[in-house]
Coordinates of C-alpha atoms and ligand atoms in Angstrom, one line a residue:
T1 CA -10.6 -33.0 -29.9
V2 CA -8.5 -33.8 -26.9
V3 CA -6.4 -36.9 -26.3
Q4 CA -4.6 -38.0 -23.1
D5 CA -1.2 -39.5 -23.7
L6 CA -0.4 -41.8 -20.7
G7 CA 3.3 -41.4 -21.3
L8 CA 3.9 -45.2 -21.8
H9 CA 6.5 -44.5 -24.4
D10 CA 8.8 -41.9 -22.7
G11 CA 7.3 -41.5 -19.2
I12 CA 5.9 -38.0 -19.9
R13 CA 2.2 -37.7 -19.6
R14 CA 0.6 -35.1 -21.9
V15 CA -2.8 -33.8 -22.9
L16 CA -2.9 -33.2 -26.6
F17 CA -5.3 -30.7 -28.2
G18 CA -6.6 -31.3 -31.7
N19 CA -7.1 -27.6 -32.3
N20 CA -6.3 -24.1 -30.8
L21 CA -7.8 -22.6 -27.6
S22 CA -10.4 -20.5 -29.4
F23 CA -13.2 -22.9 -28.6
W24 CA -14.4 -22.1 -25.1
L25 CA -14.6 -25.8 -24.0
H26 CA -10.9 -26.2 -24.8
K27 CA -10.1 -23.5 -22.3
L28 CA -12.1 -25.3 -19.6
I29 CA -10.3 -28.5 -20.5
F30 CA -7.0 -26.8 -20.5
V31 CA -7.5 -25.5 -17.0
D32 CA -8.4 -29.0 -15.9
A33 CA -5.4 -30.5 -17.7
V34 CA -3.0 -28.2 -16.0
S35 CA -4.5 -29.1 -12.7
F36 CA -4.4 -32.8 -13.5
L37 CA -0.9 -33.0 -14.9
S38 CA 0.6 -30.9 -12.0
G39 CA -1.0 -33.3 -9.5
R40 CA -3.3 -30.5 -8.4
R41 CA -0.5 -28.1 -7.5
L42 CA -1.5 -25.7 -10.2
S43 CA -5.2 -25.5 -9.5
L44 CA -7.8 -23.4 -7.7
S45 CA -10.4 -24.8 -5.3
L46 CA -13.9 -25.2 -6.8
D47 CA -15.3 -22.3 -4.6
R48 CA -16.2 -19.2 -6.5
Y49 CA -17.4 -16.1 -4.8
L50 CA -19.6 -13.6 -6.7
L51 CA -20.7 -10.2 -5.6
V52 CA -23.0 -8.2 -7.8
D53 CA -23.2 -4.5 -7.0
I54 CA -26.0 -2.4 -8.4
D55 CA -24.8 1.2 -8.3
D56 CA -26.3 4.5 -9.0
I57 CA -29.5 3.6 -7.2
F58 CA -31.7 6.8 -7.6
V59 CA -29.1 8.3 -10.0
G60 CA -30.4 7.1 -13.5
K61 CA -31.7 9.5 -16.0
E62 CA -35.5 10.0 -16.1
G63 CA -37.0 7.5 -18.4
T64 CA -34.3 4.9 -18.0
R65 CA -34.9 4.0 -14.3
M66 CA -36.7 1.2 -12.6
N67 CA -40.5 1.2 -12.1
V68 CA -42.5 -1.0 -9.7
R69 CA -42.6 -3.9 -12.1
D70 CA -38.8 -3.8 -12.5
V71 CA -38.2 -3.8 -8.7
K72 CA -40.5 -6.8 -8.4
A73 CA -38.6 -8.5 -11.1
L74 CA -35.4 -7.7 -9.3
L75 CA -36.6 -9.4 -6.2
E76 CA -37.7 -12.5 -8.2
T77 CA -34.3 -12.6 -9.9
Q78 CA -32.6 -12.6 -6.5
T79 CA -34.8 -15.5 -5.3
L80 CA -34.1 -17.4 -8.5
L81 CA -30.3 -16.8 -8.3
R82 CA -30.3 -18.1 -4.7
T83 CA -31.1 -21.6 -6.1
Q84 CA -27.8 -21.4 -8.1
V85 CA -25.6 -19.1 -6.0
A86 CA -25.7 -19.8 -2.3
N87 CA -26.8 -16.7 -0.3
F88 CA -27.0 -14.5 -3.4
T89 CA -27.9 -11.0 -2.5
F90 CA -27.8 -7.8 -4.6
N91 CA -25.6 -5.1 -3.2
L92 CA -27.2 -1.7 -3.8
G93 CA -25.2 1.6 -3.9
F94 CA -27.2 4.8 -3.5
S95 CA -26.9 8.5 -4.0
G96 CA -29.7 10.0 -1.9
K97 CA -29.8 13.4 -3.6
F98 CA -31.5 11.9 -6.7
Y99 CA -34.3 10.1 -4.8
H100 CA -37.6 10.8 -6.5
T101 CA -36.1 12.5 -9.6
G102 CA -37.7 10.1 -12.2
T103 CA -41.1 9.9 -13.8
E104 CA -44.1 9.2 -11.6
E105 CA -43.8 5.5 -12.3
E106 CA -40.1 5.5 -11.5
D107 CA -40.6 7.4 -8.3
A108 CA -43.0 4.6 -7.3
G109 CA -40.1 2.2 -8.1
D110 CA -37.8 4.2 -5.7
D111 CA -40.4 3.8 -3.0
L112 CA -40.7 0.0 -3.5
L113 CA -36.9 -0.3 -3.3
L114 CA -37.0 1.5 0.0
R115 CA -39.9 -0.7 1.2
S116 CA -37.8 -3.7 0.3
V117 CA -34.8 -2.3 2.1
D118 CA -34.2 -5.5 4.2
E119 CA -34.1 -7.8 1.1
F120 CA -30.9 -6.3 -0.1
W121 CA -27.4 -5.2 1.1
W122 CA -26.7 -1.4 0.7
F123 CA -23.6 0.7 0.3
P124 CA -23.1 4.5 0.0
H125 CA -22.1 6.1 -3.3
M126 CA -21.6 9.9 -3.1
W127 CA -24.6 12.0 -2.1
S128 CA -24.6 14.0 -5.3
H129 CA -22.5 11.6 -7.4
M130 CA -19.5 14.0 -7.2
Q131 CA -16.0 12.7 -7.9
P132 CA -14.0 12.7 -4.6
H133 CA -10.7 13.5 -6.2
L134 CA -12.1 17.0 -7.1
F135 CA -12.4 17.8 -3.4
H136 CA -9.3 19.3 -1.9
N137 CA -10.4 19.3 1.7
E138 CA -11.6 16.6 3.8
S139 CA -14.3 18.6 5.6
S140 CA -16.2 19.2 2.4
L141 CA -16.0 15.5 1.5
V142 CA -17.2 14.7 5.0
E143 CA -20.1 17.0 4.6
Q144 CA -21.2 15.4 1.3
M145 CA -21.0 11.9 2.9
A146 CA -22.9 13.0 6.0
L147 CA -25.8 14.1 3.8
N148 CA -26.0 10.6 2.2
K149 CA -25.8 9.1 5.7
E150 CA -28.6 11.3 6.9
F151 CA -30.7 10.1 4.0
A152 CA -29.9 6.5 4.8
L153 CA -30.9 6.8 8.4
E154 CA -34.1 8.6 7.5
H155 CA -35.1 5.7 5.1
G156 CA -34.0 2.8 7.2
I157 CA -31.1 1.9 5.0
P158 CA -28.5 0.0 7.0
V159 CA -25.3 2.0 7.4
D160 CA -22.9 -0.7 8.8
M161 CA -21.8 -2.8 5.9
G162 CA -18.3 -1.2 5.8
Y163 CA -18.3 -1.1 2.0
A164 CA -18.4 1.9 -0.3
V165 CA -17.8 2.7 -4.0
A166 CA -16.7 6.1 -5.5
P167 CA -18.3 7.5 -8.6
H168 CA -16.0 6.8 -11.6
H169 CA -13.5 5.0 -9.3
S170 CA -12.4 8.6 -8.5
G171 CA -9.9 8.9 -5.6
V172 CA -9.7 5.1 -4.9
Y173 CA -6.8 4.6 -7.2
P174 CA -4.7 6.7 -7.8
V175 CA -5.3 7.1 -4.0
H176 CA -6.7 10.4 -2.8
G177 CA -5.9 10.3 0.9
Q178 CA -8.8 12.6 1.9
L179 CA -11.4 10.1 0.5
Y180 CA -10.0 7.3 2.6
A181 CA -10.0 9.5 5.7
A182 CA -13.6 10.8 5.1
W183 CA -14.9 7.3 4.4
K184 CA -13.5 6.1 7.6
Q185 CA -14.8 9.1 9.6
V186 CA -18.4 9.1 8.3
W187 CA -19.1 5.5 7.4
G188 CA -16.4 3.3 9.0
I189 CA -15.5 2.0 5.6
Q190 CA -13.2 -1.0 5.5
V191 CA -13.6 -2.3 2.0
T192 CA -14.0 -0.8 -1.5
S193 CA -13.4 -2.0 -5.0
T194 CA -12.0 -0.7 -8.3
E195 CA -11.1 -1.7 -11.8
E196 CA -8.2 0.8 -11.9
Y197 CA -5.4 -0.9 -10.0
P198 CA -2.8 -1.2 -11.2
H199 CA -4.5 -0.4 -14.6
L200 CA -7.8 -0.9 -16.2
K201 CA -6.4 -3.1 -18.9
P202 CA -5.6 -5.9 -19.3
A203 CA -8.3 -7.0 -16.9
R204 CA -6.5 -10.2 -15.9
H205 CA -3.8 -8.1 -14.3
R206 CA -6.1 -6.3 -11.9
R207 CA -5.1 -6.7 -8.2
G208 CA -6.1 -5.6 -4.8
F209 CA -4.2 -3.7 -2.1
V210 CA -4.7 -2.3 1.4
H211 CA -4.3 1.5 2.0
D212 CA -4.8 3.4 5.2
G213 CA -6.7 0.4 6.7
I214 CA -9.1 0.1 3.8
M215 CA -9.1 -3.1 1.7
V216 CA -9.4 -2.4 -2.0
L217 CA -10.6 -5.3 -4.0
P218 CA -10.2 -5.7 -7.8
R219 CA -13.5 -5.4 -9.7
Q220 CA -14.3 -7.4 -12.8
T221 CA -16.1 -6.3 -15.9
C222 CA -19.4 -8.0 -16.9
G223 CA -20.0 -6.0 -20.1
L224 CA -23.0 -4.0 -18.7
F225 CA -22.6 -0.2 -18.4
T226 CA -25.0 2.6 -17.6
H227 CA -26.1 2.9 -21.2
T228 CA -26.3 -0.9 -22.0
I229 CA -30.0 -1.2 -21.5
F230 CA -31.5 -2.8 -24.5
Y231 CA -30.8 -6.4 -25.7
K232 CA -31.0 -5.6 -29.4
E233 CA -28.7 -2.6 -29.0
Y234 CA -25.9 -4.4 -27.2
P235 CA -22.6 -3.2 -28.6
G236 CA -21.7 -5.5 -31.5
G237 CA -25.1 -7.2 -31.4
P238 CA -26.9 -9.3 -28.7
Q239 CA -24.9 -12.4 -29.8
E240 CA -21.8 -10.7 -28.2
L241 CA -23.5 -10.6 -24.8
D242 CA -24.6 -14.3 -25.2
K243 CA -21.1 -15.3 -26.3
S244 CA -19.6 -13.6 -23.3
I245 CA -21.9 -15.6 -21.0
Q246 CA -21.7 -18.9 -22.8
G247 CA -18.0 -19.7 -22.5
G248 CA -16.7 -16.2 -23.4
E249 CA -15.1 -13.5 -21.4
L250 CA -17.7 -13.4 -18.5
F251 CA -17.6 -17.1 -18.1
L252 CA -13.8 -17.1 -18.1
T253 CA -13.7 -14.4 -15.5
V254 CA -15.7 -16.6 -13.1
L255 CA -13.6 -19.6 -14.0
L256 CA -10.2 -18.0 -13.4
N257 CA -10.9 -15.7 -10.4
P258 CA -11.8 -17.2 -7.1
I259 CA -13.5 -13.9 -6.2
S260 CA -15.3 -11.7 -8.7
I261 CA -17.0 -8.4 -8.0
F262 CA -19.2 -7.1 -10.8
M263 CA -20.5 -3.6 -11.1
T264 CA -23.9 -3.0 -12.7
H265 CA -26.3 0.0 -12.6
L266 CA -29.9 0.8 -11.8
S267 CA -30.6 1.2 -15.5
N268 CA -29.5 -2.4 -16.2
Y269 CA -32.5 -3.7 -14.2
G270 CA -35.1 -1.5 -15.8
N271 CA -35.6 -1.4 -19.6
D272 CA -34.7 -4.8 -20.9
R273 CA -33.4 -5.9 -17.5
L274 CA -30.0 -7.0 -19.0
G275 CA -28.6 -7.3 -15.5
S276 CA -31.0 -10.1 -14.5
Y277 CA -30.7 -11.7 -17.9
T278 CA -26.9 -11.8 -17.6
F279 CA -26.5 -13.2 -14.2
V280 CA -29.3 -15.8 -14.4
N281 CA -27.9 -17.1 -17.6
L282 CA -24.3 -17.0 -16.3
A283 CA -25.2 -19.0 -13.2
N284 CA -27.1 -21.6 -15.4
F285 CA -24.2 -22.0 -17.8
V286 CA -21.7 -22.4 -15.0
Q287 CA -23.8 -24.9 -13.2
S288 CA -24.4 -26.9 -16.4
W289 CA -20.8 -27.2 -17.5
T290 CA -18.7 -27.1 -14.4
N291 CA -18.6 -28.4 -10.8
L292 CA -17.9 -24.9 -9.5
R293 CA -19.6 -24.0 -6.2
L294 CA -21.0 -20.5 -6.6
Q295 CA -21.7 -18.4 -3.5
T296 CA -22.0 -14.8 -2.2
L297 CA -20.5 -13.3 0.9
P298 CA -21.0 -9.8 2.4
P299 CA -18.3 -7.4 1.3
L300 CA -16.3 -7.4 4.5
Q301 CA -16.1 -11.2 4.7
L302 CA -15.3 -11.3 1.0
A303 CA -12.4 -8.9 1.4
R304 CA -11.0 -10.9 4.3
K305 CA -11.3 -14.1 2.1
Y306 CA -9.6 -12.3 -0.7
F307 CA -6.5 -11.3 1.2
E308 CA -6.3 -14.8 2.8
L309 CA -6.1 -16.1 -0.7
F310 CA -3.7 -13.4 -1.9
P311 CA -1.7 -12.1 1.1
E312 CA 1.1 -10.9 -1.2
Q313 CA -1.2 -8.3 -2.7
R314 CA -1.7 -6.3 0.5
D315 CA 1.3 -3.9 -0.1
P316 CA 0.5 -1.6 -3.0
L317 CA 2.8 -0.5 -5.8
W318 CA 2.0 3.0 -6.9
Q319 CA 2.1 4.0 -10.6
D320 CA 2.4 7.3 -12.3
P321 CA -1.0 8.3 -13.7
C322 CA 0.7 10.6 -16.2
C323 CA 0.1 8.6 -19.3
R324 CA -3.4 7.2 -19.5
E325 CA -6.3 9.6 -20.0
R326 CA -8.7 7.7 -17.9
E327 CA -6.3 7.6 -15.0
R328 CA -5.5 11.3 -15.4
N329 CA -9.2 12.0 -15.3
I330 CA -9.6 10.6 -11.8
S331 CA -6.4 11.8 -10.3
D332 CA -5.8 14.8 -8.0
E333 CA -4.2 17.5 -10.2
R334 CA -1.3 17.7 -7.7
I335 CA 0.1 14.4 -8.9
I336 CA -0.4 14.9 -12.6
D337 CA 3.0 15.7 -14.4
R338 CA 4.4 16.9 -11.1
L339 CA 6.3 13.8 -9.9
P340 CA 10.0 14.7 -9.6
P341 CA 12.0 13.9 -12.7
V342 CA 15.3 13.6 -10.7
L343 CA 16.2 11.5 -7.7
V344 CA 19.5 11.7 -5.9
L345 CA 20.0 8.3 -4.4
G346 CA 23.0 8.5 -2.1
P347 CA 24.6 6.4 -0.7
L348 CA 25.1 7.9 2.8
R349 CA 28.4 9.7 3.6
T350 CA 29.2 10.7 0.0
S351 CA 28.5 14.5 0.3
T352 CA 24.9 14.1 -0.9
T353 CA 23.9 17.1 1.2
A354 CA 26.5 19.3 -0.6
L355 CA 25.2 18.2 -4.0
Y356 CA 21.7 18.9 -2.8
L357 CA 22.6 22.5 -1.8
F358 CA 24.5 23.1 -5.0
L359 CA 21.5 22.0 -7.1
L360 CA 19.3 24.4 -5.1
M361 CA 21.4 27.3 -6.1
H362 CA 20.3 26.8 -9.7
P363 CA 17.3 29.1 -10.5
S364 CA 15.2 26.4 -12.3
I365 CA 15.9 23.5 -10.0
V366 CA 13.4 23.0 -7.1
G367 CA 14.1 20.7 -4.3
S368 CA 11.7 19.0 -1.9
L369 CA 10.6 20.9 1.2
P370 CA 12.3 19.9 4.4
S371 CA 10.8 17.3 6.7
P372 CA 10.6 17.9 10.4
R373 CA 12.0 14.4 11.0
T374 CA 14.4 13.7 8.2
F375 CA 15.5 17.2 7.3
E376 CA 16.2 17.7 3.6
E377 CA 15.3 14.1 2.8
V378 CA 11.8 12.7 2.1
Q379 CA 12.7 9.0 2.3
F380 CA 9.6 7.9 0.5
F381 CA 10.6 5.0 -1.7
N382 CA 12.7 3.1 0.8
G383 CA 10.6 2.6 4.0
N384 CA 7.1 2.9 5.5
N385 CA 6.5 6.5 4.3
Y386 CA 5.7 4.8 1.0
H387 CA 2.5 3.5 2.5
K388 CA 1.3 7.0 3.3
G389 CA 0.6 7.4 -0.4
I390 CA 1.4 9.7 -3.3
D391 CA -0.5 12.6 -1.8
W392 CA 1.8 12.5 1.2
Y393 CA 4.8 12.5 -1.1
M394 CA 3.6 15.3 -3.2
D395 CA 3.0 17.5 -0.1
F396 CA 6.8 17.7 0.0
F397 CA 7.0 19.5 -3.4
P398 CA 6.3 23.2 -3.7
T399 CA 4.3 24.3 -6.7
P400 CA 6.9 25.4 -9.3
A401 CA 7.0 29.0 -10.2
N402 CA 7.3 28.1 -13.9
V403 CA 5.7 24.7 -14.7
T404 CA 7.4 24.4 -18.1
S405 CA 10.9 25.2 -17.1
D406 CA 11.3 24.3 -13.4
F407 CA 12.1 20.8 -12.4
L408 CA 11.8 19.1 -9.2
F409 CA 14.2 16.8 -7.5
E410 CA 14.6 15.1 -4.2
K411 CA 17.5 13.5 -2.5
S412 CA 17.3 10.6 0.0
A413 CA 20.6 9.0 0.7
N414 CA 19.2 5.7 1.8
Y415 CA 17.5 4.9 -1.6
F416 CA 20.9 3.6 -2.7
H417 CA 20.9 0.5 -0.4
S418 CA 17.1 -0.1 -0.1
E419 CA 15.8 -3.3 -1.5
E420 CA 12.4 -1.9 -2.2
A421 CA 13.2 1.5 -3.6
P422 CA 14.2 0.4 -7.2
K423 CA 10.9 -1.5 -7.8
R424 CA 8.8 1.3 -6.3
A425 CA 10.6 4.1 -8.1
A426 CA 10.5 2.3 -11.4
S427 CA 6.8 2.0 -11.0
L428 CA 6.0 5.6 -9.9
V429 CA 8.7 7.6 -11.7
P430 CA 9.8 5.3 -14.5
K431 CA 11.5 8.0 -16.5
A432 CA 13.2 9.8 -13.6
K433 CA 16.9 10.5 -14.1
L434 CA 18.9 9.0 -11.2
I435 CA 22.0 10.5 -9.7
T436 CA 24.3 8.5 -7.4
I437 CA 27.7 9.6 -6.0
L438 CA 30.5 7.1 -5.7
I439 CA 33.6 7.7 -3.6
D440 CA 36.5 5.4 -2.6
P441 CA 34.7 2.8 -0.5
S442 CA 37.6 2.8 2.0
D443 CA 37.1 6.6 2.6
R444 CA 33.4 6.1 2.9
A445 CA 33.8 3.2 5.3
Y446 CA 36.2 5.2 7.4
S447 CA 34.0 8.2 7.6
W448 CA 31.0 6.0 8.4
Y449 CA 32.9 4.2 11.3
Q450 CA 32.5 6.6 14.4
L451 CA 34.4 5.2 17.3
L452 CA 36.7 6.4 20.1
I453 CA 38.0 4.0 22.7
I454 CA 38.7 5.5 26.1
D455 CA 41.0 4.0 28.7
G456 CA 38.7 4.0 31.8
Q457 CA 41.7 3.9 34.1
Q458 CA 43.2 7.0 32.5
L459 CA 39.8 8.8 32.7
R460 CA 40.0 8.5 36.5
S461 CA 43.7 9.3 36.8
D462 CA 44.1 12.0 34.1
P463 CA 40.7 13.2 33.0
A464 CA 42.0 16.4 31.4
A465 CA 44.2 14.6 29.0
V466 CA 41.4 12.2 28.1
M467 CA 38.9 15.1 27.6
D468 CA 41.5 16.8 25.3
G469 CA 41.4 13.7 23.2
V470 CA 37.5 13.6 23.3
Q471 CA 37.3 17.2 22.1
K472 CA 39.7 16.5 19.3
F473 CA 37.7 13.4 18.2
L474 CA 34.4 15.3 18.3
G475 CA 35.9 18.3 16.6
V476 CA 34.3 20.8 19.0
T477 CA 35.5 24.4 19.2
P478 CA 36.5 26.3 21.1
R479 CA 38.7 23.9 23.0
Y480 CA 37.8 23.8 26.7
N481 CA 40.7 23.7 29.1
Y482 CA 39.9 20.8 31.5
S483 CA 43.3 21.2 33.3
E484 CA 42.0 24.5 34.6
A485 CA 38.5 23.3 35.2
L486 CA 39.2 20.1 37.1
T487 CA 40.9 19.6 40.4
F488 CA 41.9 16.5 42.4
D489 CA 40.0 16.2 45.7
P490 CA 42.3 14.3 48.1
Q491 CA 39.5 13.6 50.5
K492 CA 37.3 12.0 47.9
G493 CA 40.2 10.5 46.1
F494 CA 39.1 11.6 42.6
W495 CA 38.9 14.6 40.2
C496 CA 36.1 17.1 40.7
Q497 CA 34.9 20.3 39.0
L498 CA 36.6 23.4 40.3
L499 CA 34.2 26.2 41.1
E500 CA 34.9 29.9 41.6
G501 CA 36.4 30.7 45.0
G502 CA 38.3 27.3 45.1
K503 CA 35.3 25.2 46.0
T504 CA 34.8 21.8 44.4
K505 CA 31.7 20.0 43.0
C506 CA 32.0 16.3 43.1
L507 CA 29.7 13.4 42.0
G508 CA 27.3 12.0 44.6
K509 CA 28.1 9.2 47.1
S510 CA 27.1 6.4 44.8
K511 CA 29.8 7.4 42.2
G512 CA 33.6 6.9 42.5
R513 CA 33.1 4.6 45.6
K514 CA 36.1 3.2 47.4
Y515 CA 36.3 -0.5 48.2
P516 CA 38.5 -2.5 50.5
P517 CA 41.5 -3.9 48.5
M518 CA 40.8 -7.1 46.5
D519 CA 42.0 -10.4 47.9
P520 CA 45.2 -11.3 45.9
Q521 CA 43.8 -14.8 45.3
A522 CA 40.6 -13.4 43.9
R523 CA 42.5 -11.1 41.6
A524 CA 44.7 -13.9 40.4
F525 CA 41.6 -16.1 39.7
L526 CA 39.8 -13.3 37.8
S527 CA 42.9 -12.4 35.8
G528 CA 43.1 -16.0 34.7
Y529 CA 39.4 -16.1 34.0
Y530 CA 39.5 -13.1 31.7
R531 CA 42.9 -13.8 30.1
D532 CA 41.7 -15.3 26.8
H533 CA 39.2 -12.5 26.4
N534 CA 41.8 -9.9 27.1
V535 CA 44.1 -11.4 24.5
E536 CA 41.3 -11.3 21.9
L537 CA 40.5 -7.7 22.8
S538 CA 44.1 -6.7 22.3
R539 CA 44.2 -8.4 18.9
L540 CA 41.0 -6.6 17.9
L541 CA 42.3 -3.2 19.1
H542 CA 45.6 -3.9 17.3
R543 CA 43.7 -4.7 14.1
L544 CA 41.8 -1.4 14.4
G545 CA 45.0 0.5 14.9
Q546 CA 43.9 1.6 18.4
P547 CA 46.3 2.1 21.3
L548 CA 46.0 -0.5 24.1
P549 CA 44.8 0.9 27.5
A550 CA 47.4 0.8 30.2
W551 CA 45.5 -1.7 32.3
L552 CA 45.3 -4.1 29.3
R553 CA 49.0 -3.9 28.7
Q554 CA 49.5 -4.7 32.4
E555 CA 47.2 -7.7 32.3
L556 CA 48.9 -9.1 29.2
R557 CA 52.3 -8.8 30.8
K558 CA 51.0 -10.8 33.8
A559 CA 49.7 -13.4 31.4
R560 CA 53.1 -13.9 29.8
Ligands
NAG601 C1 -8.5 -21.6 -34.2 O1 -9.1 -22.6 -34.9 C2 -10.3 -22.2 -35.6 C3 -11.0 -23.4 -36.1 O2 -10.0 -24.2 -36.8 C4 -9.9 -21.1 -36.6 O3 -11.1 -20.7 -37.3 C5 -9.2 -20.0 -35.9 O4 -8.8 -19.0 -36.9 C6 -8.0 -20.4 -35.1 N1 -7.5 -19.3 -34.3 C7 -6.3 -19.1 -34.2 C8 -5.9 -17.9 -33.3 O5 -5.4 -19.7 -34.7
NAG602 C1 -25.8 -18.3 4.1 O1 -25.8 -17.3 5.2 C2 -26.1 -17.8 6.4 C3 -26.3 -16.7 7.3 O2 -25.5 -15.5 6.9 C4 -25.1 -18.8 6.9 O3 -25.5 -19.3 8.1 C5 -25.0 -19.9 5.9 O4 -24.0 -20.8 6.2 C6 -24.8 -19.4 4.5 N1 -24.9 -20.5 3.5 C7 -23.9 -20.8 2.7 C8 -24.2 -21.9 1.8 O5 -22.9 -20.2 2.7
NAG603 C1 -13.0 23.3 2.8 O1 -13.8 23.7 1.7 C2 -15.0 24.4 2.2 C3 -15.9 24.7 1.0 O2 -15.5 24.0 -0.1 C4 -14.5 25.7 2.8 O3 -15.6 26.4 3.3 C5 -13.6 25.4 4.0 O4 -13.1 26.6 4.5 C6 -12.4 24.5 3.5 N1 -11.7 24.1 4.7 C7 -10.3 24.1 4.7 C8 -9.7 23.6 5.9 O5 -9.7 24.5 3.7
NAG604 C1 -11.5 12.3 -19.6 O1 -12.2 13.4 -19.3 C2 -12.6 14.2 -20.5 C3 -13.3 15.5 -20.0 O2 -14.3 15.2 -19.0 C4 -13.6 13.4 -21.3 O3 -14.0 14.1 -22.4 C5 -12.9 12.1 -21.7 O4 -13.7 11.2 -22.5 C6 -12.3 11.3 -20.5 N1 -11.5 10.2 -21.0 C7 -11.6 9.0 -20.5 C8 -10.7 8.0 -21.1 O5 -12.3 8.7 -19.5
NAG605 C1 8.9 29.7 -18.2 O1 10.0 29.1 -18.9 C2 9.9 29.1 -20.3 C3 11.1 28.3 -20.8 O2 12.3 28.8 -20.2 C4 9.9 30.6 -20.8 O3 9.7 30.6 -22.2 C5 8.7 31.3 -20.2 O4 8.7 32.6 -20.5 C6 8.7 31.2 -18.6 N1 7.5 31.7 -18.1 C7 7.5 32.5 -17.1 C8 6.1 33.0 -16.6 O5 8.5 32.9 -16.6
NAG606 C1 45.4 24.7 30.1 O1 45.7 25.4 31.3 C2 46.9 25.0 31.9 C3 47.0 25.7 33.3 O2 46.6 27.0 33.2 C4 48.0 25.4 31.0 O3 49.3 25.0 31.6 C5 47.8 24.7 29.7 O4 48.8 25.1 28.7 C6 46.5 25.0 29.1 N1 46.3 24.1 28.0 C7 45.8 24.5 26.8 C8 45.6 23.5 25.7 O5 45.6 25.7 26.6
ZN607 ZN1 -22.1 6.0 -10.1

């Protein structure tokens, strides 16, 4: 079904397929062909890292949980998998609140899991399986997590793996800042995983990112969910599960991703033990048909490996959760339908502040709240504020008085020239209306260019005149009369502040020092030395339309 054309006729080597790519082996050969024809430039290494999480330990419904025989089978599966997948270890996520809430047989299963605590890796789920995005303060999240940690310490469960998973992916993405903060505070979490970034589907577009110091890895789907517990009742029939393993979706996931994290649940290892069935058969199939090297790493090492392979994924790109029900379901209500529909982009020095104030006068238009650092601007899309997350951004927007009629806007004049702002804004507020102000670029450049050149010699000899010029330049009022306030001190030889009663206040000894006159030869040498620079300076000042200082005119005359 596949022919290699050596390219003897036209010098172009090809791999020709006798049929389409529906047959799984063609897909495998296609991946090889791409690698072969590109001289291995378009190819992955043969290393494949697998992590299998078993979540909802203790959570399952009574009657569907693991009993003692199931736990023994799990341990045997792990031993068997280690012959195919180097260092394979199941990673168990627990919610302590539900410990011993099954049948008598299942409670004995719980106990055997805890007696086998050292055989597995462990990670915290939420104590009571609550969704973190529903918590609006960090301290109550911390309280919940602390309960689960107490449970772990009581039962000898290790608490230092640095990995955690949130129920229903809640709060991980879209990011709920309080979850990240609480995870770090209670558990020292550095890694988590989710299927939701940037979106659940298509699965092949899932990516990782780093937020607030926590590495978020993409999670893959293995086709087992809480309720997939009987082989015969597998959705679409058991042959669908077997197809997925034998060259289908699950096999391709391992083929095409150097790192795959799969989520399974307690119930998948009781009942028909579909979890064990799936991974043992998957490993067998991969080992029979490929040279891939399967192995397992602890989550923290796995995350470091991931971002070594994909460093460009570290910086997140936030999306608006407005339009997909699943994403709305796990988002903080503050970001649902509340992102500003209007952005004023700038650029700087075009009266953006005036426009901002005029907009605020309208009864239905609501601007962002002032920032202590950047005043009326949020400056979210252009710089590092973006990495503080959507929560941080939304804190700048007041709750509208009338949600149906009020609309929010923000103005940040440096969005206009930012390289990152367009991509980020298009992703988070794709439908926003954008306002920019254009003025004659000459006027804008002139107003942007803030420069007064002072003749230093004149400042010493006639400071009042110079200070008049400075006041005019700055536009300060009222005008201060320096002729009245300064007086020449003949003893010191320079101008000093005139105090009441005729006294003077001069600068200290180190300032306005007098030197013996310069040796004429030295002056002539230095004049020559600086001649070319002075000529250049005069040209520059001329071009800028600035008057030449008296000393410069003198020097130029000498040069002629
Ligand atoms: C691929 O080829 C098979 C076998 O010839 C055929 O049944 C199937 O419809 C084809 N699929 C597509 C997408 O063309
Ligand atoms: C398995 O883990 C041990 C200890 O963590 C390590 O020394 C060993 O190299 C690992 N084996 C493989 C094949 O990665
Ligand atoms: C956080 O929530 C708890 C209960 O939900 C409440 O007792 C506490 O006062 C809240 N703290 C803050 C800072 O709002
Ligand atoms: C979203 O939440 C609602 C209410 O809990 C639920 O009925 C619905 O199935 C959820 N939708 C998705 C796609 O998760
Ligand atoms: C909100 O605005 C809508 C549309 O203008 C209006 O019909 C409604 O009465 C307003 N609601 C309140 C509480 O003012
Ligand atoms: C400043 O004071 C001097 C001396 O009293 C006076 O001659 C001069 O007109 C004043 N200048 C201004 C700008 O008021
Ligand atoms: Zn769960």
